[in-house]
Amino acid sequence: MSCVLVVDDDADIRGLVRELLERSGYDVLDAPEGNEGLRVFYAKQPDLVILDVSMPGLDGWGVLERIRELSDVPVVMLTARAEELDKVRGLRSGADDYVTKPFGRQELLARVDAALRRRRSGEPDAERYADGFVTIDFPQRAVTAGGRPVSLTPLEFRLLTAFVRNPNPVLSHDQLLDIAWGDSGGAERDQVKLYVGYLRRKLSSADGGDSPIETMRGFGYRYRPG
């Protein structure tokens, strides 16, 4: 049974979403504002978060930023604002989907189901990866490079997972957008270059040796196992 956290300052919305999800077999937690939502999130580690944008105090953007500092759990933004720029902002900030109020009950359920399916399909089959340079403990999200621990953000971890699961073939910018961001429309090609650069620097050896990620100019990037 998947656990969903609903964070919304409107008690009627929280009650409606809770009832809808529980009838569909989900375990549901809820919180009336952002800071309480974060406390529940850290304590219970839900499988998905439904997050209202407009809340007093810490709003949905602030909550999403805090969540993305430590976790890549799926987040569905819930808001009364339907403008395209707001949707783009949510997707670029790390949200997985965006539902506008008033919403159809079946639409919300379908989006929750889809976000959880994408999460499950993206999980590695093996619990551990190791080559001559990089080791990864997937359940613990622990990475070492050249025997030293490497701290990665959730996005950097997804990029590295994409590389080690597809060693040697060249991965294009669009392929990495689809794999790491989950939707090539939710990010830009320049972001691939930026975050691959971050990842390469973190994986480089302490003596300045080469990273296992090679740039193939005009094509994309290739991971060469050590």
Short mmCIF file of C-alpha atoms in Angstrom, two decimals:
data_model
loop_
_atom_site.label_atom_id
_atom_site.label_comp_id
_atom_site.label_asym_id
_atom_site.label_seq_id
_atom_site.Cartn_x
_atom_site.Cartn_y
_atom_site.Cartn_z
CA MET A 1 0.00 0.00 0.00
CA SER A 2 1.48 3.34 -1.06
CA CYS A 3 1.42 6.23 1.39
CA VAL A 4 0.40 9.72 0.17
CA LEU A 5 0.91 12.97 2.09
CA VAL A 6 -1.61 15.75 1.36
CA VAL A 7 -0.52 19.28 2.33
CA ASP A 8 -3.27 21.91 1.90
CA ASP A 9 -4.60 24.69 4.14
CA ASP A 10 -8.19 24.07 2.96
CA ALA A 11 -9.75 21.47 5.28
CA ASP A 12 -12.47 20.62 2.75
CA ILE A 13 -9.89 19.88 0.04
CA ARG A 14 -7.82 17.76 2.44
CA GLY A 15 -10.91 15.80 3.43
CA LEU A 16 -12.00 15.28 -0.17
CA VAL A 17 -8.56 14.11 -1.32
CA ARG A 18 -8.16 11.86 1.73
CA GLU A 19 -11.51 10.18 1.11
CA LEU A 20 -10.77 9.76 -2.60
CA LEU A 21 -7.34 8.21 -2.01
CA GLU A 22 -8.39 5.97 0.86
CA ARG A 23 -11.26 4.56 -1.22
CA SER A 24 -8.65 3.72 -3.85
CA GLY A 25 -6.53 1.79 -1.36
CA TYR A 26 -3.92 4.40 -0.41
CA ASP A 27 -2.67 5.12 3.09
CA VAL A 28 -3.11 8.89 3.59
CA LEU A 29 -1.40 11.45 5.82
CA ASP A 30 -2.30 15.14 5.81
CA ALA A 31 -1.10 18.50 7.09
CA PRO A 32 -2.77 21.96 7.12
CA GLU A 33 0.32 24.04 6.33
CA GLY A 34 3.86 23.87 4.96
CA ASN A 35 5.97 23.49 8.08
CA GLU A 36 3.73 20.79 9.52
CA GLY A 37 3.79 19.09 6.13
CA LEU A 38 7.59 18.98 6.23
CA ARG A 39 7.57 17.53 9.75
CA VAL A 40 5.21 14.76 8.65
CA PHE A 41 7.26 14.19 5.49
CA TYR A 42 10.54 13.78 7.39
CA ALA A 43 8.94 11.54 10.04
CA LYS A 44 6.89 9.24 7.80
CA GLN A 45 8.68 9.29 4.40
CA PRO A 46 5.56 8.99 2.19
CA ASP A 47 5.69 7.54 -1.32
CA LEU A 48 4.10 10.65 -2.90
CA VAL A 49 3.18 14.20 -1.87
CA ILE A 50 0.17 16.21 -3.04
CA LEU A 51 1.14 19.81 -2.34
CA ASP A 52 -0.96 22.97 -2.47
CA VAL A 53 0.88 26.01 -3.85
CA SER A 54 -0.87 28.89 -2.04
CA MET A 55 -0.63 28.46 1.73
CA PRO A 56 0.02 30.99 4.50
CA GLY A 57 3.51 30.96 5.96
CA LEU A 58 5.69 28.49 4.09
CA ASP A 59 4.00 28.10 0.70
CA GLY A 60 4.12 25.15 -1.69
CA TRP A 61 7.20 26.43 -3.54
CA GLY A 62 9.13 26.58 -0.26
CA VAL A 63 8.00 23.10 0.77
CA LEU A 64 8.94 21.68 -2.64
CA GLU A 65 12.40 23.23 -2.42
CA ARG A 66 13.00 21.66 1.01
CA ILE A 67 11.75 18.27 -0.16
CA ARG A 68 13.99 18.32 -3.23
CA GLU A 69 17.06 19.04 -1.11
CA LEU A 70 16.85 15.52 0.31
CA SER A 71 14.43 13.41 -1.70
CA ASP A 72 13.19 12.64 -5.22
CA VAL A 73 9.78 11.42 -3.99
CA PRO A 74 7.04 12.24 -6.56
CA VAL A 75 5.31 15.57 -5.88
CA VAL A 76 2.01 16.60 -7.48
CA MET A 77 1.31 20.33 -7.15
CA LEU A 78 -2.31 21.33 -6.48
CA THR A 79 -3.30 24.92 -7.24
CA ALA A 80 -6.05 27.28 -8.35
CA ARG A 81 -3.61 29.02 -10.73
CA ALA A 82 -3.81 27.69 -14.28
CA GLU A 83 -1.30 30.00 -15.97
CA GLU A 84 1.33 28.23 -18.07
CA LEU A 85 4.21 30.06 -16.34
CA ASP A 86 3.14 28.64 -12.98
CA LYS A 87 3.08 25.13 -14.40
CA VAL A 88 6.52 25.61 -15.92
CA ARG A 89 7.83 26.96 -12.62
CA GLY A 90 6.52 23.91 -10.79
CA LEU A 91 8.01 21.42 -13.23
CA ARG A 92 11.36 23.17 -13.33
CA SER A 93 11.43 23.31 -9.52
CA GLY A 94 11.19 19.54 -9.37
CA ALA A 95 7.45 18.80 -9.29
CA ASP A 96 6.35 15.68 -11.14
CA ASP A 97 2.88 16.91 -12.10
CA TYR A 98 0.52 19.86 -11.75
CA VAL A 99 -3.25 19.68 -11.13
CA THR A 100 -5.47 22.76 -11.31
CA LYS A 101 -8.43 23.34 -8.96
CA PRO A 102 -11.24 22.56 -9.37
CA PHE A 103 -10.06 19.12 -10.39
CA GLY A 104 -11.86 15.99 -11.49
CA ARG A 105 -11.60 13.15 -9.00
CA GLN A 106 -10.63 10.57 -11.59
CA GLU A 107 -8.07 12.94 -13.11
CA LEU A 108 -6.35 13.39 -9.75
CA LEU A 109 -6.32 9.63 -9.14
CA ALA A 110 -4.92 9.00 -12.61
CA ARG A 111 -2.12 11.51 -12.07
CA VAL A 112 -1.22 10.02 -8.68
CA ASP A 113 -1.19 6.50 -10.15
CA ALA A 114 0.95 7.65 -13.11
CA ALA A 115 3.50 9.41 -10.89
CA LEU A 116 3.88 6.31 -8.72
CA ARG A 117 4.23 4.07 -11.78
CA ARG A 118 6.97 6.29 -13.18
CA ARG A 119 8.76 6.12 -9.84
CA ARG A 120 8.55 2.33 -9.68
CA SER A 121 9.63 1.87 -13.30
CA GLY A 122 12.66 4.07 -12.72
CA GLU A 123 13.93 2.12 -9.73
CA PRO A 124 16.99 -0.02 -10.47
CA ASP A 125 16.50 -3.77 -10.50
CA ALA A 126 19.74 -4.44 -8.65
CA GLU A 127 20.33 -3.05 -5.18
CA ARG A 128 24.03 -2.43 -5.79
CA TYR A 129 26.30 -1.38 -8.64
CA ALA A 130 30.08 -1.50 -8.71
CA ASP A 131 32.83 -1.03 -11.28
CA GLY A 132 36.51 -0.27 -10.83
CA PHE A 133 35.82 3.31 -9.75
CA VAL A 134 32.17 3.87 -8.74
CA THR A 135 30.02 1.92 -6.29
CA ILE A 136 26.33 2.61 -5.63
CA ASP A 137 24.06 1.31 -2.89
CA PHE A 138 20.66 2.10 -4.44
CA PRO A 139 18.40 1.58 -1.39
CA GLN A 140 20.67 3.78 0.74
CA ARG A 141 21.42 6.25 -2.09
CA ALA A 142 25.10 5.93 -1.10
CA VAL A 143 27.82 6.55 -3.70
CA THR A 144 31.60 6.20 -3.58
CA ALA A 145 34.08 7.18 -6.29
CA GLY A 146 37.66 6.01 -6.07
CA GLY A 147 36.97 4.76 -2.55
CA ARG A 148 35.71 8.10 -1.20
CA PRO A 149 32.07 8.91 -0.39
CA VAL A 150 30.34 11.30 -2.78
CA SER A 151 27.33 13.39 -1.77
CA LEU A 152 24.82 13.77 -4.61
CA THR A 153 21.55 15.64 -4.92
CA PRO A 154 18.49 13.57 -5.96
CA LEU A 155 18.80 14.84 -9.54
CA GLU A 156 22.52 14.05 -9.72
CA PHE A 157 21.77 10.58 -8.35
CA ARG A 158 19.17 10.00 -11.08
CA LEU A 159 21.68 11.10 -13.71
CA LEU A 160 24.34 8.76 -12.37
CA THR A 161 21.80 5.92 -12.28
CA ALA A 162 20.98 6.59 -15.94
CA PHE A 163 24.67 6.40 -16.85
CA VAL A 164 25.57 3.23 -14.93
CA ARG A 165 22.48 1.42 -16.24
CA ASN A 166 23.50 2.35 -19.80
CA PRO A 167 27.31 2.04 -19.84
CA ASN A 168 29.26 2.72 -23.05
CA PRO A 169 26.38 3.82 -25.36
CA VAL A 170 26.16 7.57 -25.97
CA LEU A 171 23.13 9.12 -24.22
CA SER A 172 21.75 12.22 -25.92
CA HIS A 173 20.57 15.34 -24.12
CA ASP A 174 16.96 14.39 -24.84
CA GLN A 175 17.43 10.86 -23.52
CA LEU A 176 18.90 12.18 -20.27
CA LEU A 177 16.05 14.68 -19.96
CA ASP A 178 13.53 11.86 -20.29
CA ILE A 179 15.35 9.59 -17.83
CA ALA A 180 16.47 12.02 -15.12
CA TRP A 181 13.76 14.67 -15.30
CA GLY A 182 10.98 12.28 -16.32
CA ASP A 183 9.56 14.68 -18.92
CA SER A 184 11.64 16.42 -21.56
CA GLY A 185 9.12 19.26 -21.56
CA GLY A 186 9.83 20.02 -17.90
CA ALA A 187 13.46 21.03 -18.32
CA GLU A 188 15.87 22.45 -20.88
CA ARG A 189 18.89 20.97 -22.67
CA ASP A 190 21.18 23.50 -20.96
CA GLN A 191 20.22 21.97 -17.62
CA VAL A 192 21.60 18.62 -18.76
CA LYS A 193 24.97 20.23 -19.50
CA LEU A 194 24.93 22.06 -16.16
CA TYR A 195 24.09 19.05 -14.00
CA VAL A 196 26.31 16.61 -15.87
CA GLY A 197 29.09 19.11 -15.17
CA TYR A 198 28.26 19.05 -11.46
CA LEU A 199 28.23 15.24 -11.47
CA ARG A 200 31.53 14.96 -13.36
CA ARG A 201 33.30 17.24 -10.89
CA LYS A 202 32.00 15.23 -7.94
CA LEU A 203 33.12 11.95 -9.51
CA SER A 204 36.57 13.19 -10.52
CA SER A 205 39.39 11.72 -8.46
CA ALA A 206 41.00 13.80 -5.76
CA ASP A 207 44.18 14.18 -7.84
CA GLY A 208 42.23 15.76 -10.69
CA GLY A 209 41.97 12.62 -12.80
CA ASP A 210 39.35 12.17 -15.46
CA SER A 211 35.70 11.52 -14.68
CA PRO A 212 34.16 8.32 -16.09
CA ILE A 213 31.59 10.52 -17.91
CA GLU A 214 32.85 11.54 -21.35
CA THR A 215 31.47 14.38 -23.46
CA MET A 216 30.76 13.33 -27.04
CA ARG A 217 30.50 16.71 -28.74
CA GLY A 218 27.41 17.08 -30.86
CA PHE A 219 25.94 13.81 -29.56
CA GLY A 220 25.73 13.71 -25.77
CA TYR A 221 27.57 11.85 -23.01
CA ARG A 222 28.96 8.38 -22.41
CA TYR A 223 29.77 6.56 -19.18
CA ARG A 224 32.90 4.41 -19.31
CA PRO A 225 33.07 1.99 -16.37
CA GLY A 226 36.35 2.11 -14.51
#
